[in-house]
Every structure is written in C-alpha cells, then in structure tokens.
Amino acid sequence: MPWQVLVLVVLVCRCAAVLEDEEGDFEEFEHDFDFGLPEEDDIEDTVLEGEEEGTDEEDEEGFDDVDLDSDEFEEGHEPGVIDKLKIAEPAVRRKPFWEAYVLEILVVTGMVLYMGNYFIGRGRNSALAQAWLNDHMDLLQANFSLVGDNGEGEEPTEEHVVKESDSVFTLWASGRHSCNGMLVQMKFHRRHDLLSVLLSLFRSQPDTVTVVFQLGEEDMDSYVLALGQKKAVQRMQKEYEDLSNYCPTVRPGSKNSLDETFWVLSEIPEATSAVLSHTTLQFLNKHASAIESLHISDQYTGFVQNNEDSEVVVVRQPQKRIQITYRVVATTERESMLRSILGLLDHVRGVHLTREAREKAAKNRARVAQSRDKLQHAQRQEAAQQRREEKKRAEKERLMAQTDPEKTRKWEEREHKKAMRRSQPKMKQMKVRLG
C-alpha cells in the first residue's frame, strides 16, 4: 500500500540522518584548537617586565634559587610562560532544527498531501458516478424495469452504483424487450492518485463511459462492425478476437459520410451501410469529439488469446453485443446522448441483411472455425508427441537402471528400427489384374 511505502521511506531517511549526525560529531576535531599560547611579542614583553621589576635581593641571590635541573630549562621555555597557557574548550557544533530534520519534514509533508488528495479524489469520483445516475434515472426507469441492482442478496435492489475501484463504477439495468441487459461502466480519472493528478497537468486523461448491450440470438443478424478514433480502432483490432478475425482492413470513415476523425472496421459493406443510416450519421457526427469507439458484433469472444503459452485452444461461446465508449459530456447533453444510444440499439435490432450477405457471413465464420480446428489439431498432436517422448524417456531410464546389458541393447535396436521405418517415404501398393 502507498502509506506503507511512505513509512518505509521515512525510516530510511531517518537512519541516513542519524548516520550523518554521527559523522558530523567528529567535524569539531578538524578545527584548530586555541590553547591560549601567547604570541612571541607577548613573551618578549613579559620577559622585559620581569627584568625591570627585579629587586636587588634577587641580584644578590644570583642563581642560588634557580634550579638548573628544572623541566623549564630542559624543555627550552622561559620561566613564567607555562603558567599563562590555557586550554580552550572545544566548541560543540549543533545544526539548526530545520536543517537537521529537512528530510523528515519533506516526507511527512508528502504523506499529508498524498493522503489528503486520496480522500478528496475518491470522494470526487464517487460524487460524479452518483451524479451521472441521477441525471439519467428518469430515462433509465422509462426504458428498463430494473435499474441499479448491486447483485447482493436474493431480492433485487435499485438505484445502486457498484464501486469496482476508486475510479471505476458500474451500473446494471435489465428488463427491456430489445436486449437482455445493459451494463454501464464509468471510468473516471484517477483523482485519488497524486502522481496521476500531476501527470494530468501534461497529458489530459478524460472521464469515459462505456455502455454495453447484451443482445439475444434473434436480436441481430451476423456481421461485425467497429468505428471510432483512429488510435482506438487500431488498438481494438489488435485486442479483440472478432475484429482481428473478421475485419482485417481499417478504412477512413469519410467514405461512409462520417466525420474525418472516424475510421471503420467492417466485415460486410452492406451491413455498414445499413447501420449507418441518416439518423445514426447525424448522432455520430454531432458527437464526433466525444465518441471514442462503437463496436457491434455477433461473434464477440473477448480479447485475443495467447495460444503460445496454452497447450489447448479454449473455444469460447460468441455473444451478440453492442458496445459504445464516449467521453463524459456536459450535463445538458447527457440525457440526449443516452437517448440516442438507446435509439441506436433499436435501429441495430431492425437491420436485416440480404441472402448474399448472410451467405458471405456464414463462409467467413466457417473459415474462422476451420482455422481454429486446425490449430487445435496441431496442438493436440504436439501434446501427444510430448507424451510419447516422456514415455520413451521413462522406459529408457528404467532399462538403464537395470544391470542387464543385453536387454538394453535389444531395446536400442528396436527403437532404431522404428525410427528408420518412420523416416522412409510412404508408398502405396496397387494390385493390377492381368488378363
């Protein structure tokens, strides 16, 4: 968790500060000590004063009172100088409070800012999700019999927004004649993360809403279609399995009277023309800056599988669904936006392809199923080959563990003959009757 990381940083910084203080304690010995030694001029003045103030008694006594063996003469110092030497106390250097705890102050300030931004950002995202529900509640209740079930308990509940994370919220609605259910996913900017807030100053991260309609078996014909901003369409083609299998080419939307910012992935051109009616084109072009992607498919199976790591290809049951992702618009346009999306749902349900288009769609699905079967067969053969090799290796280890060389030699000869038979080309024998 972030607070645990910050606590660890505080402890590390405190240990570094303690080591720095211990090293700084020895800095005081690097300064020059002042022992109070007098200068040479002071020594001369002292000696001269002693000569002038001398008494006759001292002259008469001469050198009788002088101890020639004293330490003063042995060390080469003048009399009376040693008494004036003073040892100064070493100065204790103490750092100011702000300088000694600058790291701790910075870390604590960062923790306070992070935690404050976390609570403020989390509350802001929750308020935005609830505001979206309040703005669309009348329209949703007019189109669905159950709105906002949280899935908890035996009895269904209403007007609940499920919190998936601090920035992702979902809303479920059901009870409409043209679909099995509607799932709304609101993905807001990570306002609770201080780093994301700082990065948003340089790169905008808008709030998005994804509306998913789950359709029944008889609610739409067989076709795959996607459109949206160029980067979003290219990413979808790589990530979604149905788009990568049925829509290999990305085409500009201007050929279908769409805004120049839109690009189209289409399996059947007839289905694209039927879906993009006059009303649908007006809706898409009006909100071209807000709509990121539109995905209509009867073969939706999720993201592309990584078959290299798995031994067996998992065949997933395809679903019929409509998915549209758009940026959060102004409050005055939110209800009209959702109303147009519900109208698009009714329009897709009424699109019916011709016989030629349905036959083309059936051929495409048979081609994809055949390629999937081939891949499954190849993976099963590879798995069987690995099992045979493991069995052969185990048998060889068992024979090598025995001390009978004759059995080992016979086994090696038998395996060599099998390998030679497999390497020879297979030839068919034909019987011909004469006469």
Short mmCIF file of C-alpha atoms in Angstrom, two decimals:
data_model
loop_
_atom_site.label_atom_id
_atom_site.label_comp_id
_atom_site.label_asym_id
_atom_site.label_seq_id
_atom_site.Cartn_x
_atom_site.Cartn_y
_atom_site.Cartn_z
CA MET A 1 0.00 0.00 0.00
CA PRO A 2 1.18 3.61 -0.59
CA TRP A 3 1.22 4.55 3.09
CA GLN A 4 3.43 1.57 3.90
CA VAL A 5 5.92 2.68 1.24
CA LEU A 6 5.95 6.19 2.68
CA VAL A 7 6.58 4.88 6.19
CA LEU A 8 9.50 2.83 4.87
CA VAL A 9 10.90 5.93 3.16
CA VAL A 10 10.65 7.87 6.45
CA LEU A 11 12.58 5.18 8.31
CA VAL A 12 15.32 5.09 5.67
CA CYS A 13 15.64 8.86 5.68
CA ARG A 14 15.80 8.91 9.48
CA CYS A 15 18.58 6.32 9.52
CA ALA A 16 20.51 8.36 6.95
CA ALA A 17 20.11 11.48 9.09
CA VAL A 18 21.38 9.65 12.20
CA LEU A 19 24.47 8.45 10.34
CA GLU A 20 25.07 11.98 9.08
CA ASP A 21 24.87 13.36 12.64
CA GLU A 22 27.34 10.74 13.86
CA GLU A 23 29.78 11.71 11.13
CA GLY A 24 29.24 15.39 11.93
CA ASP A 25 30.21 14.87 15.57
CA PHE A 26 33.82 14.40 14.51
CA GLU A 27 33.91 17.59 12.48
CA GLU A 28 34.64 19.60 15.60
CA PHE A 29 38.05 17.94 15.90
CA GLU A 30 39.01 19.19 12.47
CA HIS A 31 39.06 22.81 13.71
CA ASP A 32 42.22 24.39 15.08
CA PHE A 33 42.29 24.34 18.86
CA ASP A 34 43.23 27.53 20.66
CA PHE A 35 45.29 26.59 23.69
CA GLY A 36 45.86 30.23 24.67
CA LEU A 37 49.55 30.25 23.72
CA PRO A 38 50.92 33.77 23.81
CA GLU A 39 52.49 35.33 20.80
CA GLU A 40 56.22 35.98 20.52
CA ASP A 41 55.77 39.72 21.24
CA ASP A 42 53.87 38.90 24.44
CA ILE A 43 56.65 36.59 25.55
CA GLU A 44 59.27 39.33 24.99
CA ASP A 45 57.20 41.91 26.88
CA THR A 46 56.77 39.52 29.74
CA VAL A 47 60.48 38.88 29.95
CA LEU A 48 61.30 42.61 29.84
CA GLU A 49 58.84 43.43 32.57
CA GLY A 50 60.31 40.72 34.72
CA GLU A 51 63.79 42.24 34.27
CA GLU A 52 62.67 45.79 35.08
CA GLU A 53 60.73 44.79 38.18
CA GLY A 54 63.56 42.70 39.59
CA THR A 55 64.82 43.70 43.10
CA ASP A 56 68.30 43.97 44.47
CA GLU A 57 67.64 40.99 46.58
CA GLU A 58 67.19 38.90 43.52
CA ASP A 59 70.50 40.23 42.11
CA GLU A 60 72.28 39.36 45.32
CA GLU A 61 70.87 35.95 45.42
CA GLY A 62 72.07 35.36 41.81
CA PHE A 63 71.47 31.93 40.65
CA ASP A 64 71.18 30.37 44.05
CA ASP A 65 67.38 29.95 43.78
CA VAL A 66 67.44 28.79 40.20
CA ASP A 67 67.12 25.11 39.68
CA LEU A 68 69.18 24.32 36.63
CA ASP A 69 67.76 20.81 36.52
CA SER A 70 64.12 22.01 36.26
CA ASP A 71 61.89 20.95 33.44
CA GLU A 72 61.51 24.52 32.20
CA PHE A 73 65.14 24.68 31.08
CA GLU A 74 65.16 21.17 29.79
CA GLU A 75 62.17 21.91 27.55
CA GLY A 76 63.60 25.24 26.39
CA HIS A 77 60.80 27.52 27.78
CA GLU A 78 61.27 30.78 29.59
CA PRO A 79 60.19 30.97 33.24
CA GLY A 80 56.67 32.22 33.84
CA VAL A 81 55.33 31.36 30.36
CA ILE A 82 53.92 27.95 31.13
CA ASP A 83 51.59 29.41 33.76
CA LYS A 84 49.82 31.51 31.11
CA LEU A 85 48.91 28.54 28.85
CA LYS A 86 45.17 27.91 28.74
CA ILE A 87 43.37 25.05 27.01
CA ALA A 88 40.17 26.25 25.32
CA GLU A 89 37.09 24.13 25.49
CA PRO A 90 36.16 22.60 22.08
CA ALA A 91 33.14 24.26 20.52
CA VAL A 92 30.13 21.96 20.13
CA ARG A 93 28.56 22.39 16.69
CA ARG A 94 24.80 21.93 16.61
CA LYS A 95 22.68 22.05 13.47
CA PRO A 96 19.52 24.15 13.35
CA PHE A 97 16.24 22.27 13.75
CA TRP A 98 15.07 22.81 10.17
CA GLU A 99 18.41 21.74 8.75
CA ALA A 100 18.65 18.61 10.88
CA TYR A 101 15.14 17.30 10.01
CA VAL A 102 14.69 18.54 6.46
CA LEU A 103 14.23 15.02 5.04
CA GLU A 104 11.67 14.07 7.65
CA ILE A 105 9.75 17.29 7.08
CA LEU A 106 9.65 16.72 3.31
CA VAL A 107 8.47 13.11 3.68
CA VAL A 108 5.78 13.97 6.21
CA THR A 109 4.58 16.83 4.01
CA GLY A 110 4.39 14.45 1.04
CA MET A 111 2.41 11.95 3.08
CA VAL A 112 -0.06 14.58 4.20
CA LEU A 113 -0.53 15.82 0.63
CA TYR A 114 -0.94 12.28 -0.72
CA MET A 115 -3.49 11.22 1.89
CA GLY A 116 -5.42 14.46 1.57
CA ASN A 117 -5.56 14.15 -2.21
CA TYR A 118 -6.57 10.48 -1.86
CA PHE A 119 -9.66 11.20 0.23
CA ILE A 120 -10.65 14.26 -1.80
CA GLY A 121 -10.20 12.47 -5.15
CA ARG A 122 -12.05 9.35 -4.04
CA GLY A 123 -14.99 11.40 -2.84
CA ARG A 124 -14.98 13.39 -6.08
CA ASN A 125 -15.20 10.25 -8.26
CA SER A 126 -17.99 8.80 -6.13
CA ALA A 127 -19.92 12.06 -6.44
CA LEU A 128 -19.50 12.06 -10.24
CA ALA A 129 -20.81 8.49 -10.52
CA GLN A 130 -23.85 9.27 -8.40
CA ALA A 131 -24.47 12.47 -10.37
CA TRP A 132 -24.44 10.51 -13.65
CA LEU A 133 -27.05 8.13 -12.25
CA ASN A 134 -29.24 10.99 -11.03
CA ASP A 135 -29.09 12.73 -14.41
CA HIS A 136 -30.20 9.58 -16.28
CA MET A 137 -32.51 7.98 -13.71
CA ASP A 138 -35.79 9.10 -15.31
CA LEU A 139 -34.71 7.93 -18.77
CA LEU A 140 -33.41 4.61 -17.49
CA GLN A 141 -36.54 3.88 -15.48
CA ALA A 142 -38.65 4.65 -18.55
CA ASN A 143 -36.73 2.07 -20.64
CA PHE A 144 -35.81 -0.62 -18.09
CA SER A 145 -37.81 -2.32 -15.38
CA LEU A 146 -34.80 -2.77 -13.05
CA VAL A 147 -32.09 -0.12 -12.69
CA GLY A 148 -29.10 -0.28 -10.35
CA ASP A 149 -29.16 -3.83 -8.99
CA ASN A 150 -25.97 -4.44 -7.00
CA GLY A 151 -26.25 -8.25 -7.19
CA GLU A 152 -26.21 -8.70 -3.42
CA GLY A 153 -28.94 -10.62 -1.67
CA GLU A 154 -31.80 -12.65 -3.00
CA GLU A 155 -34.10 -9.72 -3.66
CA PRO A 156 -33.11 -7.27 -6.45
CA THR A 157 -32.27 -3.72 -5.45
CA GLU A 158 -32.44 -0.45 -7.36
CA GLU A 159 -30.54 2.81 -7.73
CA HIS A 160 -27.18 1.37 -6.74
CA VAL A 161 -23.86 2.17 -8.40
CA VAL A 162 -21.36 -0.63 -7.80
CA LYS A 163 -17.88 0.58 -6.90
CA GLU A 164 -15.29 -1.61 -8.60
CA SER A 165 -12.36 0.61 -7.54
CA ASP A 166 -11.75 4.20 -6.55
CA SER A 167 -12.06 5.29 -10.19
CA VAL A 168 -14.28 2.60 -11.82
CA PHE A 169 -18.03 2.29 -11.19
CA THR A 170 -20.64 0.06 -12.86
CA LEU A 171 -24.41 0.17 -13.23
CA TRP A 172 -26.63 -2.72 -14.34
CA ALA A 173 -30.09 -2.40 -15.87
CA SER A 174 -32.40 -5.07 -17.29
CA GLY A 175 -35.96 -5.60 -18.39
CA ARG A 176 -36.14 -4.28 -21.97
CA HIS A 177 -37.64 -6.02 -25.00
CA SER A 178 -34.70 -5.41 -27.39
CA CYS A 179 -31.82 -6.64 -25.19
CA ASN A 180 -31.06 -8.97 -22.32
CA GLY A 181 -29.44 -6.26 -20.24
CA MET A 182 -27.35 -3.09 -20.21
CA LEU A 183 -24.07 -2.59 -18.36
CA VAL A 184 -22.70 0.92 -17.86
CA GLN A 185 -19.06 1.27 -16.84
CA MET A 186 -17.90 4.69 -15.69
CA LYS A 187 -14.13 5.02 -15.72
CA PHE A 188 -13.01 8.30 -14.22
CA HIS A 189 -9.61 9.90 -13.97
CA ARG A 190 -7.55 8.60 -11.03
CA ARG A 191 -8.11 11.68 -8.93
CA HIS A 192 -7.21 9.79 -5.76
CA ASP A 193 -3.66 9.21 -7.03
CA LEU A 194 -1.43 12.25 -6.57
CA LEU A 195 1.02 11.07 -9.25
CA SER A 196 -1.80 10.72 -11.80
CA VAL A 197 -3.03 14.19 -10.91
CA LEU A 198 0.43 15.63 -11.57
CA LEU A 199 0.74 13.74 -14.87
CA SER A 200 -2.65 15.03 -15.97
CA LEU A 201 -1.16 18.53 -16.00
CA PHE A 202 0.92 17.47 -19.00
CA ARG A 203 -1.38 14.85 -20.56
CA SER A 204 -5.15 15.01 -20.29
CA GLN A 205 -6.99 11.91 -19.05
CA PRO A 206 -10.71 12.36 -19.66
CA ASP A 207 -13.55 10.57 -17.89
CA THR A 208 -15.20 7.92 -20.09
CA VAL A 209 -18.46 5.98 -20.05
CA THR A 210 -18.85 2.58 -21.73
CA VAL A 211 -22.38 1.31 -22.46
CA VAL A 212 -22.72 -2.41 -23.31
CA PHE A 213 -25.93 -4.02 -24.56
CA GLN A 214 -26.18 -7.80 -24.44
CA LEU A 215 -28.47 -8.99 -27.25
CA GLY A 216 -30.36 -12.21 -27.74
CA GLU A 217 -29.91 -14.77 -30.50
CA GLU A 218 -32.67 -13.29 -32.66
CA ASP A 219 -31.92 -9.62 -31.98
CA MET A 220 -29.37 -9.04 -34.79
CA ASP A 221 -28.00 -10.61 -37.96
CA SER A 222 -24.49 -11.98 -38.40
CA TYR A 223 -21.96 -9.19 -39.03
CA VAL A 224 -19.07 -7.45 -37.27
CA LEU A 225 -18.59 -3.68 -37.36
CA ALA A 226 -16.45 -1.18 -35.46
CA LEU A 227 -15.73 2.52 -35.84
CA GLY A 228 -14.11 5.27 -33.81
CA GLN A 229 -10.99 7.36 -33.48
CA LYS A 230 -8.02 6.00 -35.43
CA LYS A 231 -5.88 5.03 -32.44
CA ALA A 232 -8.83 3.43 -30.66
CA VAL A 233 -9.80 1.41 -33.76
CA GLN A 234 -6.25 0.17 -34.31
CA ARG A 235 -5.98 -0.87 -30.68
CA MET A 236 -9.33 -2.67 -30.82
CA GLN A 237 -8.30 -4.58 -33.92
CA LYS A 238 -5.27 -5.96 -32.11
CA GLU A 239 -7.00 -6.68 -28.80
CA TYR A 240 -10.42 -8.10 -29.74
CA GLU A 241 -10.56 -11.54 -31.32
CA ASP A 242 -13.62 -10.97 -33.50
CA LEU A 243 -12.21 -7.81 -35.08
CA SER A 244 -8.84 -9.44 -35.78
CA ASN A 245 -10.54 -12.45 -37.46
CA TYR A 246 -13.32 -10.79 -39.47
CA CYS A 247 -12.13 -7.20 -40.09
CA PRO A 248 -8.54 -7.16 -41.34
CA THR A 249 -8.63 -3.72 -43.02
CA VAL A 250 -9.01 -0.26 -41.47
CA ARG A 251 -10.69 2.27 -43.74
CA PRO A 252 -11.35 6.00 -43.34
CA GLY A 253 -14.87 6.90 -42.26
CA SER A 254 -15.20 9.68 -44.83
CA LYS A 255 -16.15 7.02 -47.40
CA ASN A 256 -19.29 6.34 -45.36
CA SER A 257 -20.18 10.02 -44.82
CA LEU A 258 -18.68 10.01 -41.34
CA ASP A 259 -16.55 12.68 -39.76
CA GLU A 260 -12.93 12.65 -40.91
CA THR A 261 -11.78 11.68 -37.39
CA PHE A 262 -13.59 8.34 -37.62
CA TRP A 263 -12.13 5.14 -39.05
CA VAL A 264 -14.13 2.00 -39.83
CA LEU A 265 -13.59 -1.76 -39.47
CA SER A 266 -16.23 -3.66 -41.43
CA GLU A 267 -16.79 -7.30 -42.32
CA ILE A 268 -19.70 -6.80 -44.74
CA PRO A 269 -20.12 -3.44 -46.55
CA GLU A 270 -23.87 -3.96 -46.81
CA ALA A 271 -24.18 -4.17 -43.02
CA THR A 272 -22.12 -0.99 -42.61
CA SER A 273 -24.38 0.95 -44.96
CA ALA A 274 -27.49 -0.36 -43.22
CA VAL A 275 -26.29 0.53 -39.71
CA LEU A 276 -25.06 3.99 -40.71
CA SER A 277 -28.44 5.41 -41.53
CA HIS A 278 -29.18 9.12 -41.75
CA THR A 279 -30.17 9.34 -38.08
CA THR A 280 -27.13 7.36 -36.95
CA LEU A 281 -24.80 9.54 -39.04
CA GLN A 282 -26.25 12.70 -37.51
CA PHE A 283 -25.72 11.33 -34.00
CA LEU A 284 -22.13 10.19 -34.65
CA ASN A 285 -21.05 13.35 -36.45
CA LYS A 286 -22.63 15.58 -33.82
CA HIS A 287 -20.67 13.92 -31.02
CA ALA A 288 -17.54 13.11 -33.03
CA SER A 289 -15.28 14.76 -30.44
CA ALA A 290 -16.80 12.74 -27.58
CA ILE A 291 -17.29 9.26 -29.10
CA GLU A 292 -14.19 7.11 -28.91
CA SER A 293 -15.44 3.80 -30.34
CA LEU A 294 -18.50 1.82 -31.40
CA HIS A 295 -18.36 -1.99 -31.58
CA ILE A 296 -21.22 -4.11 -32.97
CA SER A 297 -20.62 -7.85 -33.25
CA ASP A 298 -22.36 -11.21 -33.22
CA GLN A 299 -19.06 -13.03 -32.64
CA TYR A 300 -17.75 -11.23 -29.57
CA THR A 301 -15.47 -13.53 -27.56
CA GLY A 302 -13.36 -11.02 -25.66
CA PHE A 303 -9.68 -10.33 -26.05
CA VAL A 304 -7.28 -12.28 -28.24
CA GLN A 305 -6.00 -15.48 -26.61
CA ASN A 306 -2.30 -16.15 -26.24
CA ASN A 307 -2.21 -19.67 -27.71
CA GLU A 308 1.57 -19.96 -27.47
CA ASP A 309 1.51 -20.42 -23.71
CA SER A 310 -1.55 -22.71 -23.55
CA GLU A 311 -1.49 -26.32 -24.71
CA VAL A 312 -5.13 -26.39 -25.86
CA VAL A 313 -7.17 -23.65 -27.53
CA VAL A 314 -10.21 -22.79 -25.44
CA VAL A 315 -13.27 -22.29 -27.65
CA ARG A 316 -15.40 -19.53 -26.17
CA GLN A 317 -19.08 -19.14 -26.93
CA PRO A 318 -19.62 -15.98 -29.03
CA GLN A 319 -22.03 -13.30 -27.84
CA LYS A 320 -24.07 -10.68 -29.64
CA ARG A 321 -23.46 -7.26 -28.19
CA ILE A 322 -23.21 -3.54 -28.85
CA GLN A 323 -20.53 -1.52 -27.08
CA ILE A 324 -20.04 2.22 -27.29
CA THR A 325 -17.45 4.28 -25.40
CA TYR A 326 -17.66 8.05 -25.13
CA ARG A 327 -16.23 10.83 -23.02
CA VAL A 328 -18.37 12.43 -20.36
CA VAL A 329 -20.20 15.34 -21.98
CA ALA A 330 -21.77 18.42 -20.46
CA THR A 331 -24.69 18.00 -18.10
CA THR A 332 -27.15 19.49 -20.59
CA GLU A 333 -26.24 16.91 -23.27
CA ARG A 334 -26.05 13.77 -21.13
CA GLU A 335 -29.69 12.75 -21.42
CA SER A 336 -29.82 13.32 -25.18
CA MET A 337 -26.62 11.29 -25.56
CA LEU A 338 -28.04 8.26 -23.79
CA ARG A 339 -31.36 8.64 -25.64
CA SER A 340 -29.52 8.49 -28.97
CA ILE A 341 -27.62 5.38 -27.84
CA LEU A 342 -30.91 3.65 -26.97
CA GLY A 343 -32.21 4.64 -30.40
CA LEU A 344 -29.12 3.08 -31.99
CA LEU A 345 -29.91 -0.15 -30.14
CA ASP A 346 -33.41 -0.25 -31.65
CA HIS A 347 -32.03 0.54 -35.09
CA VAL A 348 -29.43 -2.29 -35.00
CA ARG A 349 -32.13 -4.72 -33.97
CA GLY A 350 -34.10 -3.81 -37.10
CA VAL A 351 -31.20 -4.25 -39.58
CA HIS A 352 -31.64 -7.34 -41.78
CA LEU A 353 -29.13 -8.46 -44.39
CA THR A 354 -29.83 -9.90 -47.81
CA ARG A 355 -29.34 -13.55 -48.65
CA GLU A 356 -25.96 -12.91 -50.33
CA ALA A 357 -24.67 -11.03 -47.29
CA ARG A 358 -25.81 -13.79 -44.94
CA GLU A 359 -24.06 -16.41 -47.11
CA LYS A 360 -20.84 -14.37 -47.06
CA ALA A 361 -21.04 -14.08 -43.28
CA ALA A 362 -21.57 -17.86 -42.99
CA LYS A 363 -18.48 -18.52 -45.15
CA ASN A 364 -16.38 -16.21 -43.00
CA ARG A 365 -17.48 -17.98 -39.84
CA ALA A 366 -16.79 -21.39 -41.36
CA ARG A 367 -13.29 -20.21 -42.35
CA VAL A 368 -12.54 -18.99 -38.84
CA ALA A 369 -13.89 -22.22 -37.32
CA GLN A 370 -11.73 -24.31 -39.69
CA SER A 371 -8.57 -22.40 -38.81
CA ARG A 372 -9.40 -22.82 -35.13
CA ASP A 373 -9.89 -26.59 -35.62
CA LYS A 374 -6.54 -26.85 -37.40
CA LEU A 375 -4.82 -25.05 -34.58
CA GLN A 376 -6.47 -27.34 -32.04
CA HIS A 377 -5.42 -30.42 -34.02
CA ALA A 378 -1.81 -29.22 -34.24
CA GLN A 379 -1.71 -28.54 -30.52
CA ARG A 380 -3.17 -31.98 -29.74
CA GLN A 381 -0.54 -33.64 -31.92
CA GLU A 382 2.21 -31.68 -30.22
CA ALA A 383 0.90 -32.70 -26.81
CA ALA A 384 0.71 -36.37 -27.88
CA GLN A 385 4.28 -36.21 -29.19
CA GLN A 386 5.47 -34.83 -25.88
CA ARG A 387 3.71 -37.64 -24.01
CA ARG A 388 5.36 -40.28 -26.26
CA GLU A 389 8.78 -38.76 -25.69
CA GLU A 390 8.24 -38.69 -21.94
CA LYS A 391 7.14 -42.34 -22.00
CA LYS A 392 10.18 -43.34 -24.06
CA ARG A 393 12.49 -41.44 -21.73
CA ALA A 394 10.99 -43.12 -18.67
CA GLU A 395 11.39 -46.59 -20.26
CA LYS A 396 15.00 -45.89 -21.14
CA GLU A 397 15.76 -44.75 -17.61
CA ARG A 398 14.16 -47.92 -16.26
CA LEU A 399 16.31 -50.14 -18.52
CA MET A 400 19.48 -48.19 -17.74
CA ALA A 401 18.82 -48.74 -14.06
CA GLN A 402 18.96 -52.48 -14.65
CA THR A 403 22.32 -54.23 -14.91
CA ASP A 404 21.42 -56.42 -17.90
CA PRO A 405 23.27 -55.00 -20.98
CA GLU A 406 21.56 -57.47 -23.34
CA LYS A 407 18.09 -56.02 -22.66
CA THR A 408 19.42 -52.50 -23.18
CA ARG A 409 20.99 -53.45 -26.50
CA LYS A 410 17.80 -55.09 -27.76
CA TRP A 411 15.74 -52.05 -26.77
CA GLU A 412 18.08 -49.70 -28.60
CA GLU A 413 17.96 -51.86 -31.74
CA ARG A 414 14.16 -51.92 -31.63
CA GLU A 415 13.95 -48.16 -31.30
CA HIS A 416 16.42 -47.70 -34.12
CA LYS A 417 14.29 -49.86 -36.45
CA LYS A 418 11.18 -47.84 -35.57
CA ALA A 419 12.98 -44.60 -36.36
CA MET A 420 14.19 -45.95 -39.69
CA ARG A 421 10.67 -47.03 -40.66
CA ARG A 422 9.30 -43.58 -39.86
CA SER A 423 11.99 -41.88 -41.93
CA GLN A 424 11.27 -43.93 -45.06
CA PRO A 425 8.77 -42.41 -47.53
CA LYS A 426 5.34 -43.97 -47.54
CA MET A 427 4.38 -45.75 -50.75
CA LYS A 428 1.02 -47.11 -51.75
CA GLN A 429 0.78 -50.63 -53.12
CA MET A 430 -1.54 -51.19 -56.02
CA LYS A 431 -2.68 -54.56 -57.30
CA VAL A 432 -3.16 -54.94 -61.04
CA ARG A 433 -5.03 -57.85 -62.63
CA LEU A 434 -3.74 -59.12 -65.94
CA GLY A 435 -5.87 -60.96 -68.44
#
